[in-house]
C-alpha cells in the first residue's frame, strides 16, 4: 500500500532527514514507526502526505508514484488519507460535529450523508453524545478522539498518525491505540509514528525503527 | 468489529461521491460560504461599517464629480448652438442704413434674430461699464461703428454665415464669437478627463483597501486554512469564503457610496433650483436614479471581488501545512 524506494530527503539547510529509506507496508497492515525525535518519523509521514517531496528516490501510495501528482492533485491525494496529529489540529470555533464533517464537506457529500457518516464516526470513538459540544470543552483524550473521527469519517484506505498519544496518560493512550487497531481490522492500512516504546511493544505489531534518518529495523 | 471482504469493497467505493452530488455540494458550499462570510462581516459591525464607509467615500467622490459634470453639460448644452456673429459696420454707414440692413437680415431664413447696437448706445455702454466716462466725454467724435448682433438659425454653419456677411459692402468686420464656446468645451473635456483619472486612482485605491482587508482576514484564519488544506481542501475551496467576504465588503461600500451621493444631491438640490430660478431657468439637478445606484453597488461588488482575488492569489498560496 505504501512503498519507499531508496528515498532520501535533504532539507535546504543541508540536514539529511531521511537517507536511502526502502520499505513496504502492505494493505491491511498496522505498523508503528519509532525512533527518537529528529530521527525522521515526521518527515516520512510528510512525504506520504505530499507536504514535502523527496530529494531522491520514489514513494508509492496505493501503487501510484507520488512524483506524478502535481500540486493540483495534492488535495485529492490527501482526501484518500486520514491523518491524526499530536496537537489534534481542530477548529476551535466550530462544534465537534462540524470538525468531523470537514473532510466530507470538502469532498462534496450530500448533507444527509454527511450527518449519517459523522454520527457513525463519532459513535465509533464514543463521542456521539458530544456532537454539539465545542472542542475547548473536551478533555485532551476526547479532542484526540475527535481528531481520529475526522481522520476516518471519509473512510480512507490509509490512516496516518503522528504521535497520537503524545500528550495522553497511559490508560488513554491504550484506548486510542485500541481504536486504531479496530480501524485496522476493517481493512484500513494504519501507520503510527510514536516514541512510546513501552506502549507499542506490548501491541504485537510490526515496528519500523529510524535512527538519524536511516532504517535500523522492521524494513521487511 | 467483524470483517468481511464485501464490506471492505463497499467502504472503498463509497469513499467517492457521485458527480451530481458533488455539483449539489459545490452549490451548497457556495451558499454556505456566502452566508458564513456575511455572518463574519456582520459580526464585527463597527469595523465593517468603517470599511464600507472608506470604500463608499472613495467611490462616491468620482461618482459625484461625474454627476456634477453631467449636470454642467446639461446646462452648457443649451448654450452650445446659438453662436453669435458680431457685424461691425463701416464707419460711413449711418444709423438709418444700419437699421435698414438689420431689417434685411431679419428677413433671411438662416438667421434667428438680428439686433442693432447703435454707435451712441455702444459708446454710452462703454463709458458706463469701463469707468472711462471722462475720457469718453472728452472725445470729439464717437470712434465706434454701429454693431449688428446676429444669431444664426439652428442647423446653419455659423462660420460659413460669417463669410457671407464679411463680404457685404456695409460690413467692415464680421466676428464669430465661438471662442468662448470652444473654451467651455475644452474645459468640459479637461474636467471629464480629470474625473476619469481621479476615478481610476480611487478605484485602484478601493481594490487595494479591500485587498488589505482580505489579507487581514486570511491572516486571522491561518490555522483554519492549514487544517482545511491538510484534510484535502483544494485552493478553490479555501479561496471561496474570502472571495465572498470581498464581495460583501464591496457591495456594502457601493451601497454606502450611493447613499452618500444621494445625500449630497439632496443637500444641493434646494440652492441649485433657487439659483436656477434667479436666472429664469427651469434647470433641475439630475440625480443618479435607481439604475445609477444599482450600478454603483454592482461596481462595488466587482471591485470587492477583484481586491479579494488579489489578496487571495498573493497570500493563500503561501499558507501551506508545515
Short mmCIF file of C-alpha atoms in Angstrom, two decimals:
data_model
loop_
_atom_site.label_atom_id
_atom_site.label_comp_id
_atom_site.label_asym_id
_atom_site.label_seq_id
_atom_site.Cartn_x
_atom_site.Cartn_y
_atom_site.Cartn_z
CA UNK A 1 0.00 0.00 0.00
CA UNK A 2 2.88 2.32 0.87
CA UNK A 3 6.29 1.80 -0.71
CA UNK A 4 9.53 3.71 -0.25
CA UNK A 5 12.33 3.03 -2.74
CA UNK A 6 15.72 4.38 -1.67
CA UNK A 7 14.15 7.62 -0.51
CA UNK A 8 16.32 10.46 0.78
CA UNK A 9 15.22 13.84 2.00
CA UNK A 10 17.71 16.63 2.47
CA UNK A 11 16.40 19.97 3.67
CA UNK A 12 17.64 23.25 2.21
CA UNK A 13 19.91 23.89 5.16
CA UNK A 14 21.80 20.66 4.45
CA UNK A 15 20.24 18.48 7.11
CA UNK A 16 19.60 14.91 5.99
CA UNK A 17 16.21 13.96 7.42
CA UNK A 18 15.98 10.61 5.60
CA UNK A 19 18.76 8.56 3.99
CA UNK A 20 18.12 5.81 1.47
CA UNK A 21 14.94 4.53 3.07
CA UNK A 22 13.34 1.49 1.44
CA UNK A 23 10.31 -0.09 3.00
CA UNK A 24 6.93 -1.52 2.13
CA UNK A 25 3.70 -1.51 4.09
CA UNK A 26 1.08 -3.99 2.94
CA UNK A 27 -2.65 -3.25 2.74
CA UNK A 28 -4.47 -4.07 6.00
CA UNK A 29 -1.21 -3.70 7.93
CA UNK A 30 -0.81 -1.79 11.17
CA UNK A 31 2.75 -0.55 11.52
CA UNK A 32 4.45 1.53 14.19
CA UNK A 33 7.15 3.97 13.23
CA UNK A 34 9.53 4.76 16.04
CA UNK A 35 12.80 6.46 16.84
CA UNK A 36 13.94 9.40 18.93
CA UNK A 37 12.79 12.87 17.97
CA UNK A 38 14.54 14.12 14.84
CA UNK A 39 15.06 10.58 13.55
CA UNK A 40 12.85 11.30 10.53
CA UNK A 41 9.43 9.93 11.58
CA UNK A 42 7.56 13.13 10.77
CA UNK A 43 9.45 13.61 7.53
CA UNK A 44 8.42 10.14 6.42
CA UNK A 45 4.75 10.91 7.12
CA UNK A 46 5.07 14.30 5.41
CA UNK A 47 6.34 12.62 2.24
CA UNK A 48 3.30 10.31 2.20
CA UNK A 49 1.02 13.34 2.71
CA UNK A 50 2.82 15.29 -0.04
CA UNK A 51 3.59 18.06 2.43
CA UNK A 52 7.14 17.55 1.16
CA UNK A 53 8.79 15.93 -1.82
CA UNK A 54 11.73 13.53 -1.55
CA UNK A 55 15.15 14.72 -2.68
CA UNK A 56 15.85 11.30 -4.17
CA UNK A 57 14.01 8.02 -4.54
CA UNK A 58 10.42 7.08 -5.12
CA UNK A 59 7.35 7.00 -2.87
CA UNK A 60 4.33 4.99 -3.98
CA UNK A 61 0.93 5.09 -2.34
CA UNK A 62 -1.73 2.61 -3.46
CA UNK A 63 0.50 1.79 -6.44
CA UNK A 64 0.81 5.37 -7.57
CA UNK A 65 4.17 7.13 -7.82
CA UNK A 66 3.70 10.37 -5.87
CA UNK A 67 6.12 12.19 -8.20
CA UNK A 68 3.37 12.01 -10.84
CA UNK A 69 0.98 14.03 -8.68
CA UNK A 70 1.22 17.75 -9.39
CA UNK A 71 0.30 20.48 -6.94
CA UNK A 72 -3.28 20.46 -8.28
CA UNK A 73 -3.60 16.78 -7.48
CA UNK A 74 -2.46 17.13 -3.86
CA UNK A 75 -5.92 17.86 -2.35
CA UNK A 76 -7.42 14.75 -4.00
CA UNK A 77 -4.45 12.69 -2.79
CA UNK A 78 -4.90 13.93 0.79
CA UNK A 79 -8.61 13.14 0.73
CA UNK A 80 -7.67 9.46 0.39
CA UNK A 81 -5.56 9.56 3.55
CA UNK A 82 -6.80 10.12 7.08
CA UNK A 83 -4.38 11.90 9.37
CA UNK A 84 -4.28 12.24 13.14
CA UNK A 85 -2.00 14.86 14.67
CA UNK A 86 -0.38 15.10 18.06
CA UNK A 87 -1.87 18.54 18.62
CA UNK A 88 -5.27 17.47 17.20
CA UNK A 89 -5.49 20.41 14.73
CA UNK A 90 -9.16 21.03 15.48
CA UNK A 91 -11.11 24.17 14.53
CA UNK A 92 -11.95 25.73 17.87
CA UNK A 93 -14.73 27.97 16.57
CA UNK A 94 -16.79 25.02 15.34
CA UNK A 95 -18.66 22.21 17.03
CA UNK A 96 -17.38 18.66 17.25
CA UNK A 97 -19.85 17.70 14.52
CA UNK A 98 -18.60 20.41 12.14
CA UNK A 99 -14.98 19.46 12.80
CA UNK A 100 -15.60 15.84 11.95
CA UNK A 101 -17.75 16.81 8.94
CA UNK A 102 -14.99 18.95 7.38
CA UNK A 103 -13.43 16.27 5.12
CA UNK A 104 -16.88 15.27 3.86
CA UNK A 105 -17.85 18.89 3.15
CA UNK A 106 -14.59 19.28 1.23
CA UNK A 107 -15.17 16.05 -0.68
CA UNK A 108 -18.65 17.28 -1.60
CA UNK A 109 -21.02 14.93 0.13
CA UNK A 110 -24.74 15.45 0.45
CA UNK A 111 -25.60 16.86 3.87
CA UNK A 112 -27.80 13.89 4.86
CA UNK A 113 -24.95 11.55 4.02
CA UNK A 114 -22.63 13.81 5.99
CA UNK A 115 -24.88 13.63 9.06
CA UNK A 116 -25.08 9.85 8.83
CA UNK A 117 -21.34 9.33 8.43
CA UNK A 118 -20.30 11.88 11.04
CA UNK A 119 -22.55 10.25 13.63
CA UNK A 120 -21.20 6.84 12.69
CA UNK A 121 -17.63 8.07 13.12
CA UNK A 122 -18.40 9.81 16.42
CA UNK A 123 -20.13 6.65 17.60
CA UNK A 124 -17.01 4.61 16.87
CA UNK A 125 -14.85 6.90 19.00
CA UNK A 126 -17.51 7.08 21.73
CA UNK A 127 -18.34 10.77 21.38
CA UNK A 128 -21.80 10.63 19.84
CA UNK A 129 -23.28 12.46 22.83
CA UNK A 130 -20.87 15.36 22.40
CA UNK A 131 -21.55 16.23 18.76
CA UNK A 132 -22.86 19.73 19.64
CA UNK A 133 -20.00 20.49 22.06
CA UNK A 134 -17.21 22.92 21.26
CA UNK A 135 -13.72 21.34 21.23
CA UNK A 136 -12.45 23.55 24.10
CA UNK A 137 -14.93 21.93 26.46
CA UNK A 138 -13.43 18.49 25.78
CA UNK A 139 -10.53 16.81 27.56
CA UNK A 140 -7.27 16.09 25.73
CA UNK A 141 -8.23 12.47 25.15
CA UNK A 142 -11.65 13.45 23.83
CA UNK A 143 -10.12 16.05 21.49
CA UNK A 144 -7.80 13.37 20.14
CA UNK A 145 -10.77 11.09 19.54
CA UNK A 146 -12.48 13.91 17.61
CA UNK A 147 -9.30 14.13 15.53
CA UNK A 148 -9.49 10.38 14.89
CA UNK A 149 -13.16 10.58 13.96
CA UNK A 150 -12.31 13.32 11.46
CA UNK A 151 -9.48 11.19 10.04
CA UNK A 152 -11.70 8.14 9.44
CA UNK A 153 -15.00 9.80 8.52
CA UNK A 154 -14.14 9.81 4.80
CA UNK A 155 -13.38 6.05 5.02
CA UNK A 156 -9.81 6.45 3.80
CA UNK A 157 -7.79 3.35 2.96
CA UNK A 158 -4.77 4.75 4.77
CA UNK A 159 -4.64 6.22 8.23
CA UNK A 160 -1.54 8.10 9.39
CA UNK A 161 -0.96 9.24 12.95
CA UNK A 162 1.87 11.44 14.18
CA UNK A 163 2.42 10.91 17.94
CA UNK A 164 -1.31 10.46 18.56
CA UNK A 165 -0.75 9.67 22.24
CA UNK A 166 1.97 12.24 22.84
CA UNK A 167 0.05 14.23 25.43
CA UNK A 168 -2.05 11.47 26.97
CA UNK A 169 -1.66 9.33 30.06
CA UNK A 170 -1.03 5.56 29.62
CA UNK A 171 -4.67 4.49 30.09
CA UNK A 172 -5.96 6.98 27.49
CA UNK A 173 -3.06 6.09 25.17
CA UNK A 174 -4.04 2.43 25.30
CA UNK A 175 -7.65 3.37 24.48
CA UNK A 176 -6.52 5.39 21.47
CA UNK A 177 -4.32 2.54 20.23
CA UNK A 178 -7.24 0.16 20.60
CA UNK A 179 -9.24 2.46 18.32
CA UNK A 180 -6.52 2.31 15.68
CA UNK A 181 -6.45 -1.47 15.92
CA UNK A 182 -10.22 -1.54 15.42
CA UNK A 183 -9.95 0.53 12.22
CA UNK A 184 -7.12 -1.69 11.03
CA UNK A 185 -9.35 -4.71 11.48
CA UNK A 186 -11.88 -3.33 9.00
CA UNK A 187 -9.20 -3.06 6.34
CA UNK A 188 -7.55 0.31 6.86
CA UNK A 189 -3.77 0.48 6.47
CA UNK A 190 -2.50 2.21 9.60
CA UNK A 191 0.89 3.83 10.14
CA UNK A 192 1.52 5.32 13.58
CA UNK A 193 4.59 7.36 14.46
CA UNK A 194 5.26 7.10 18.18
CA UNK A 195 8.21 7.14 20.53
CA UNK A 196 6.20 5.46 23.30
CA UNK A 197 8.13 2.18 23.01
CA UNK A 198 6.67 0.74 26.21
CA UNK A 199 3.18 1.03 24.79
CA UNK A 200 3.79 -0.11 21.21
CA UNK A 201 5.98 -3.08 22.08
CA UNK A 202 3.04 -4.51 24.04
CA UNK A 203 0.78 -4.37 20.98
CA UNK A 204 2.34 -7.11 18.83
CA UNK A 205 2.57 -5.23 15.55
CA UNK A 206 5.40 -4.59 13.17
CA UNK A 207 7.71 -1.79 14.33
CA UNK A 208 9.85 0.26 11.94
CA UNK A 209 12.74 2.00 13.70
CA UNK A 210 14.53 5.04 12.36
CA UNK A 211 17.79 6.48 13.66
CA UNK A 212 19.28 9.68 12.20
CA UNK A 213 17.22 9.26 9.06
CA UNK A 214 18.25 5.66 8.50
CA UNK A 215 16.28 2.47 8.81
CA UNK A 216 17.55 0.28 11.63
CA UNK A 217 14.74 -2.23 11.98
CA UNK A 218 11.42 -3.51 10.66
CA UNK A 219 12.01 -2.84 6.96
CA UNK A 220 10.88 -6.21 5.66
CA UNK B 1 -15.73 -5.20 14.80
CA UNK B 2 -16.44 -8.03 12.36
CA UNK B 3 -14.72 -8.01 8.98
CA UNK B 4 -15.65 -9.47 5.66
CA UNK B 5 -14.30 -8.70 2.20
CA UNK B 6 -17.64 -7.45 0.81
CA UNK B 7 -17.82 -4.79 3.47
CA UNK B 8 -14.33 -3.61 2.65
CA UNK B 9 -15.06 -3.19 -1.03
CA UNK B 10 -18.16 -1.17 -0.26
CA UNK B 11 -16.18 1.01 2.11
CA UNK B 12 -13.63 1.77 -0.55
CA UNK B 13 -16.05 2.58 -3.38
CA UNK B 14 -18.33 4.64 -1.19
CA UNK B 15 -15.46 6.99 -0.38
CA UNK B 16 -16.03 8.72 -3.71
CA UNK B 17 -19.03 10.99 -4.03
CA UNK B 18 -21.15 10.90 -7.19
CA UNK B 19 -20.90 13.74 -9.76
CA UNK B 20 -24.46 15.02 -9.29
CA UNK B 21 -23.96 15.01 -5.54
CA UNK B 22 -20.73 16.86 -5.97
CA UNK B 23 -22.39 19.57 -8.07
CA UNK B 24 -25.12 19.96 -5.44
CA UNK B 25 -22.48 20.04 -2.73
CA UNK B 26 -20.48 22.60 -4.70
CA UNK B 27 -23.53 24.86 -4.88
CA UNK B 28 -24.24 24.15 -1.24
CA UNK B 29 -20.73 25.17 -0.29
CA UNK B 30 -21.14 28.39 -2.29
CA UNK B 31 -24.25 29.36 -0.37
CA UNK B 32 -22.63 28.17 2.85
CA UNK B 33 -19.52 30.31 2.17
CA UNK B 34 -21.66 33.30 1.19
CA UNK B 35 -23.75 33.07 4.36
CA UNK B 36 -20.76 32.36 6.59
CA UNK B 37 -18.78 35.27 5.14
CA UNK B 38 -21.74 37.62 5.54
CA UNK B 39 -22.13 36.48 9.14
CA UNK B 40 -18.46 37.18 9.83
CA UNK B 41 -18.77 40.64 8.24
CA UNK B 42 -21.87 41.44 10.32
CA UNK B 43 -20.32 40.00 13.49
CA UNK B 44 -17.91 42.97 13.55
CA UNK B 45 -20.33 45.80 12.80
CA UNK B 46 -18.01 48.68 13.71
CA UNK B 47 -15.02 47.65 11.63
CA UNK B 48 -17.28 46.52 8.78
CA UNK B 49 -19.16 49.84 8.68
CA UNK B 50 -15.81 51.67 8.72
CA UNK B 51 -14.61 49.58 5.78
CA UNK B 52 -17.87 50.21 3.95
CA UNK B 53 -17.57 53.95 4.61
CA UNK B 54 -13.98 54.11 3.36
CA UNK B 55 -14.97 52.31 0.17
CA UNK B 56 -18.19 54.32 -0.07
CA UNK B 57 -16.36 57.65 0.17
CA UNK B 58 -13.68 56.58 -2.30
CA UNK B 59 -16.38 55.56 -4.79
CA UNK B 60 -18.75 58.47 -4.07
CA UNK B 61 -16.13 61.08 -4.92
CA UNK B 62 -15.68 60.24 -8.61
CA UNK B 63 -19.36 59.31 -8.90
CA UNK B 64 -20.44 62.72 -7.55
CA UNK B 65 -17.95 64.56 -9.77
CA UNK B 66 -19.22 62.62 -12.77
CA UNK B 67 -22.78 63.62 -11.93
CA UNK B 68 -21.70 67.26 -11.50
CA UNK B 69 -20.10 67.08 -14.92
CA UNK B 70 -23.25 65.61 -16.48
CA UNK B 71 -25.24 68.46 -14.97
CA UNK B 72 -22.77 71.06 -16.21
CA UNK B 73 -23.03 69.56 -19.67
CA UNK B 74 -26.81 69.71 -19.48
CA UNK B 75 -26.58 73.43 -18.64
CA UNK B 76 -23.95 74.26 -21.23
CA UNK B 77 -25.73 72.21 -23.87
CA UNK B 78 -28.36 74.96 -24.12
CA UNK B 79 -25.60 77.47 -24.86
CA UNK B 80 -23.87 75.45 -27.49
CA UNK B 81 -25.94 76.17 -30.61
CA UNK B 82 -26.54 79.94 -30.71
CA UNK B 83 -23.11 81.15 -31.61
CA UNK B 84 -23.31 84.88 -32.16
CA UNK B 85 -21.85 86.80 -35.10
CA UNK B 86 -20.89 90.40 -34.49
CA UNK B 87 -21.00 92.59 -37.61
CA UNK B 88 -19.00 95.79 -37.20
CA UNK B 89 -20.29 98.13 -39.91
CA UNK B 90 -18.23 100.54 -41.98
CA UNK B 91 -17.72 103.95 -40.31
CA UNK B 92 -19.57 105.84 -43.07
CA UNK B 93 -22.73 103.74 -42.65
CA UNK B 94 -25.28 105.85 -40.76
CA UNK B 95 -27.93 104.67 -38.34
CA UNK B 96 -30.76 104.67 -40.90
CA UNK B 97 -28.77 102.46 -43.28
CA UNK B 98 -27.82 100.25 -40.37
CA UNK B 99 -31.41 99.62 -39.32
CA UNK B 100 -32.28 99.05 -42.98
CA UNK B 101 -29.61 96.30 -43.02
CA UNK B 102 -30.95 94.94 -39.75
CA UNK B 103 -34.42 94.60 -41.30
CA UNK B 104 -33.00 92.94 -44.41
CA UNK B 105 -31.03 90.45 -42.35
CA UNK B 106 -34.03 89.81 -40.12
CA UNK B 107 -35.95 88.56 -43.17
CA UNK B 108 -33.35 85.95 -44.07
CA UNK B 109 -34.27 82.37 -43.30
CA UNK B 110 -30.84 81.38 -41.98
CA UNK B 111 -30.99 83.95 -39.19
CA UNK B 112 -32.95 83.75 -35.97
CA UNK B 113 -32.51 87.33 -34.81
CA UNK B 114 -30.52 90.42 -35.68
CA UNK B 115 -30.11 93.18 -33.10
CA UNK B 116 -28.74 96.61 -33.77
CA UNK B 117 -26.45 98.29 -31.25
CA UNK B 118 -26.17 101.93 -32.46
CA UNK B 119 -22.76 103.56 -32.02
CA UNK B 120 -24.04 106.10 -29.49
CA UNK B 121 -25.61 103.40 -27.35
CA UNK B 122 -22.41 101.38 -27.60
CA UNK B 123 -20.35 104.37 -26.51
CA UNK B 124 -22.68 105.10 -23.61
CA UNK B 125 -22.49 101.47 -22.51
CA UNK B 126 -18.72 101.52 -22.84
CA UNK B 127 -18.50 104.73 -20.81
CA UNK B 128 -20.68 103.24 -18.12
CA UNK B 129 -19.02 99.82 -17.92
CA UNK B 130 -15.40 100.84 -18.40
CA UNK B 131 -15.34 103.77 -15.93
CA UNK B 132 -13.70 105.97 -18.60
CA UNK B 133 -16.72 108.31 -18.74
CA UNK B 134 -14.49 111.40 -18.52
CA UNK B 135 -12.26 110.22 -21.33
CA UNK B 136 -15.25 109.31 -23.45
CA UNK B 137 -16.85 112.72 -22.77
CA UNK B 138 -13.66 114.43 -23.96
CA UNK B 139 -13.79 112.67 -27.35
CA UNK B 140 -14.74 114.96 -30.21
CA UNK B 141 -16.43 112.23 -32.14
CA UNK B 142 -17.62 108.68 -31.50
CA UNK B 143 -14.90 106.24 -32.70
CA UNK B 144 -17.21 103.23 -32.54
CA UNK B 145 -19.04 101.80 -35.54
CA UNK B 146 -22.64 100.60 -35.50
CA UNK B 147 -22.86 96.94 -34.48
CA UNK B 148 -25.27 94.25 -35.63
CA UNK B 149 -25.53 91.15 -33.43
CA UNK B 150 -26.73 88.21 -35.49
CA UNK B 151 -27.87 84.84 -34.18
CA UNK B 152 -27.70 82.14 -36.83
CA UNK B 153 -30.70 79.81 -37.13
CA UNK B 154 -30.35 76.28 -35.84
CA UNK B 155 -28.57 73.94 -38.23
CA UNK B 156 -26.77 76.75 -40.07
CA UNK B 157 -22.97 76.67 -40.07
CA UNK B 158 -22.07 79.94 -38.31
CA UNK B 159 -18.58 80.05 -39.84
CA UNK B 160 -20.00 79.97 -43.36
CA UNK B 161 -22.55 82.63 -42.47
CA UNK B 162 -19.76 84.82 -41.15
CA UNK B 163 -18.03 84.61 -44.58
CA UNK B 164 -21.24 85.71 -46.29
CA UNK B 165 -21.63 88.72 -44.02
CA UNK B 166 -17.98 89.68 -44.24
CA UNK B 167 -18.48 90.08 -48.00
CA UNK B 168 -21.32 92.59 -47.56
CA UNK B 169 -20.18 96.10 -48.57
CA UNK B 170 -21.62 97.73 -45.42
CA UNK B 171 -19.77 95.35 -43.15
CA UNK B 172 -16.26 96.20 -42.05
CA UNK B 173 -15.61 93.14 -39.89
CA UNK B 174 -17.61 90.04 -39.13
CA UNK B 175 -16.55 88.24 -35.91
CA UNK B 176 -17.83 84.87 -34.86
CA UNK B 177 -17.97 84.61 -31.06
CA UNK B 178 -17.11 80.94 -30.93
CA UNK B 179 -14.01 81.21 -28.85
CA UNK B 180 -15.82 81.04 -25.50
CA UNK B 181 -17.86 78.04 -26.62
CA UNK B 182 -14.68 76.27 -27.63
CA UNK B 183 -13.05 77.23 -24.36
CA UNK B 184 -16.02 75.92 -22.44
CA UNK B 185 -15.94 72.68 -24.40
CA UNK B 186 -12.23 72.35 -23.75
CA UNK B 187 -12.76 72.95 -20.06
CA UNK B 188 -15.52 70.34 -20.03
CA UNK B 189 -13.29 67.82 -21.79
CA UNK B 190 -10.46 68.56 -19.39
CA UNK B 191 -12.77 68.13 -16.39
CA UNK B 192 -14.09 64.88 -17.82
CA UNK B 193 -10.57 63.52 -18.08
CA UNK B 194 -9.68 64.73 -14.61
CA UNK B 195 -12.74 62.96 -13.22
CA UNK B 196 -11.79 59.81 -15.14
CA UNK B 197 -8.22 59.92 -13.86
CA UNK B 198 -9.36 60.58 -10.30
CA UNK B 199 -11.91 57.79 -10.65
CA UNK B 200 -9.22 55.42 -11.89
CA UNK B 201 -6.93 56.24 -8.98
CA UNK B 202 -9.71 55.88 -6.42
CA UNK B 203 -10.90 52.59 -7.94
CA UNK B 204 -7.35 51.29 -7.60
CA UNK B 205 -7.39 52.55 -4.02
CA UNK B 206 -10.63 50.68 -3.31
CA UNK B 207 -9.17 47.45 -4.72
CA UNK B 208 -6.05 47.85 -2.56
CA UNK B 209 -8.04 48.68 0.58
CA UNK B 210 -10.20 45.60 0.05
CA UNK B 211 -7.15 43.52 -0.75
CA UNK B 212 -5.61 44.55 2.54
CA UNK B 213 -8.82 43.87 4.46
CA UNK B 214 -8.99 40.39 2.96
CA UNK B 215 -5.31 39.84 3.69
CA UNK B 216 -6.01 40.51 7.37
CA UNK B 217 -8.99 38.14 7.26
CA UNK B 218 -6.73 35.47 5.74
CA UNK B 219 -4.09 36.02 8.42
CA UNK B 220 -6.65 35.71 11.22
CA UNK B 221 -7.82 32.35 9.83
CA UNK B 222 -4.38 30.95 9.03
CA UNK B 223 -4.75 27.90 11.31
CA UNK B 224 -8.07 27.02 9.77
CA UNK B 225 -6.64 27.26 6.26
CA UNK B 226 -3.78 24.93 7.22
CA UNK B 227 -6.21 22.36 8.63
CA UNK B 228 -8.50 22.54 5.61
CA UNK B 229 -5.53 22.02 3.29
CA UNK B 230 -4.32 19.09 5.42
CA UNK B 231 -7.60 17.24 5.11
CA UNK B 232 -7.64 17.75 1.35
CA UNK B 233 -9.31 21.12 0.75
CA UNK B 234 -8.47 22.43 -2.72
CA UNK B 235 -7.33 26.01 -3.27
CA UNK B 236 -10.75 26.85 -4.72
CA UNK B 237 -12.41 25.54 -1.56
CA UNK B 238 -10.14 27.64 0.65
CA UNK B 239 -10.48 30.70 -1.58
CA UNK B 240 -14.27 30.73 -1.74
CA UNK B 241 -15.20 32.25 1.64
CA UNK B 242 -12.63 35.04 1.20
CA UNK B 243 -13.96 35.93 -2.24
CA UNK B 244 -17.42 36.20 -0.71
CA UNK B 245 -16.02 38.37 2.09
CA UNK B 246 -14.60 40.72 -0.56
CA UNK B 247 -17.92 40.69 -2.38
CA UNK B 248 -19.82 41.69 0.75
CA UNK B 249 -17.40 44.47 1.60
CA UNK B 250 -17.60 45.77 -1.98
CA UNK B 251 -21.39 45.57 -2.23
CA UNK B 252 -21.73 47.34 1.14
CA UNK B 253 -19.25 50.01 0.01
CA UNK B 254 -21.19 50.53 -3.22
CA UNK B 255 -24.40 50.87 -1.24
CA UNK B 256 -22.81 53.47 1.04
CA UNK B 257 -21.41 55.41 -1.92
CA UNK B 258 -24.89 55.56 -3.48
CA UNK B 259 -26.24 56.81 -0.14
CA UNK B 260 -23.53 59.49 0.06
CA UNK B 261 -24.21 60.70 -3.49
CA UNK B 262 -27.95 60.82 -2.79
CA UNK B 263 -27.31 62.78 0.41
CA UNK B 264 -25.06 65.26 -1.41
CA UNK B 265 -27.65 65.77 -4.15
CA UNK B 266 -30.39 66.25 -1.58
CA UNK B 267 -28.17 68.79 0.20
CA UNK B 268 -27.53 70.76 -3.03
CA UNK B 269 -30.95 70.48 -4.65
CA UNK B 270 -32.55 73.44 -2.84
CA UNK B 271 -29.81 76.02 -3.53
CA UNK B 272 -29.43 74.87 -7.14
CA UNK B 273 -33.10 75.24 -8.01
CA UNK B 274 -33.13 78.61 -6.21
CA UNK B 275 -30.15 79.73 -8.30
CA UNK B 276 -31.78 78.43 -11.47
CA UNK B 277 -34.99 80.31 -10.70
CA UNK B 278 -32.96 83.52 -10.32
CA UNK B 279 -31.75 83.01 -13.90
CA UNK B 280 -35.30 82.20 -15.04
CA UNK B 281 -34.08 78.71 -15.81
CA UNK B 282 -36.09 75.54 -15.33
CA UNK B 283 -32.88 73.64 -14.68
CA UNK B 284 -33.06 70.89 -12.07
CA UNK B 285 -30.24 68.67 -10.78
CA UNK B 286 -30.01 65.26 -12.42
CA UNK B 287 -29.70 62.55 -9.77
CA UNK B 288 -28.17 59.07 -10.10
CA UNK B 289 -31.51 57.31 -10.08
CA UNK B 290 -32.17 53.67 -9.27
CA UNK B 291 -30.10 52.35 -12.18
CA UNK B 292 -27.14 54.53 -11.24
CA UNK B 293 -27.34 53.38 -7.63
CA UNK B 294 -27.50 49.73 -8.69
CA UNK B 295 -24.53 50.30 -10.98
CA UNK B 296 -22.56 51.72 -8.07
CA UNK B 297 -23.43 48.67 -5.94
CA UNK B 298 -22.54 46.32 -8.79
CA UNK B 299 -19.26 48.14 -9.36
CA UNK B 300 -18.55 47.92 -5.63
CA UNK B 301 -19.16 44.17 -5.74
CA UNK B 302 -16.82 43.74 -8.70
CA UNK B 303 -14.11 45.81 -7.02
CA UNK B 304 -14.58 43.74 -3.86
CA UNK B 305 -14.11 40.52 -5.82
CA UNK B 306 -11.06 42.00 -7.56
CA UNK B 307 -9.49 43.04 -4.25
CA UNK B 308 -10.24 39.68 -2.67
CA UNK B 309 -8.80 37.88 -5.67
CA UNK B 310 -5.66 39.98 -5.43
CA UNK B 311 -5.21 39.17 -1.73
CA UNK B 312 -6.11 35.51 -2.10
CA UNK B 313 -3.80 34.88 -5.03
CA UNK B 314 -0.93 36.61 -3.23
CA UNK B 315 -1.33 35.24 0.28
CA UNK B 316 -3.28 31.97 0.20
CA UNK B 317 -0.68 30.02 -1.76
CA UNK B 318 1.91 30.95 0.87
CA UNK B 319 -0.08 29.23 3.62
CA UNK B 320 0.84 25.57 3.42
CA UNK B 321 0.85 22.95 6.16
CA UNK B 322 4.30 22.87 7.81
#
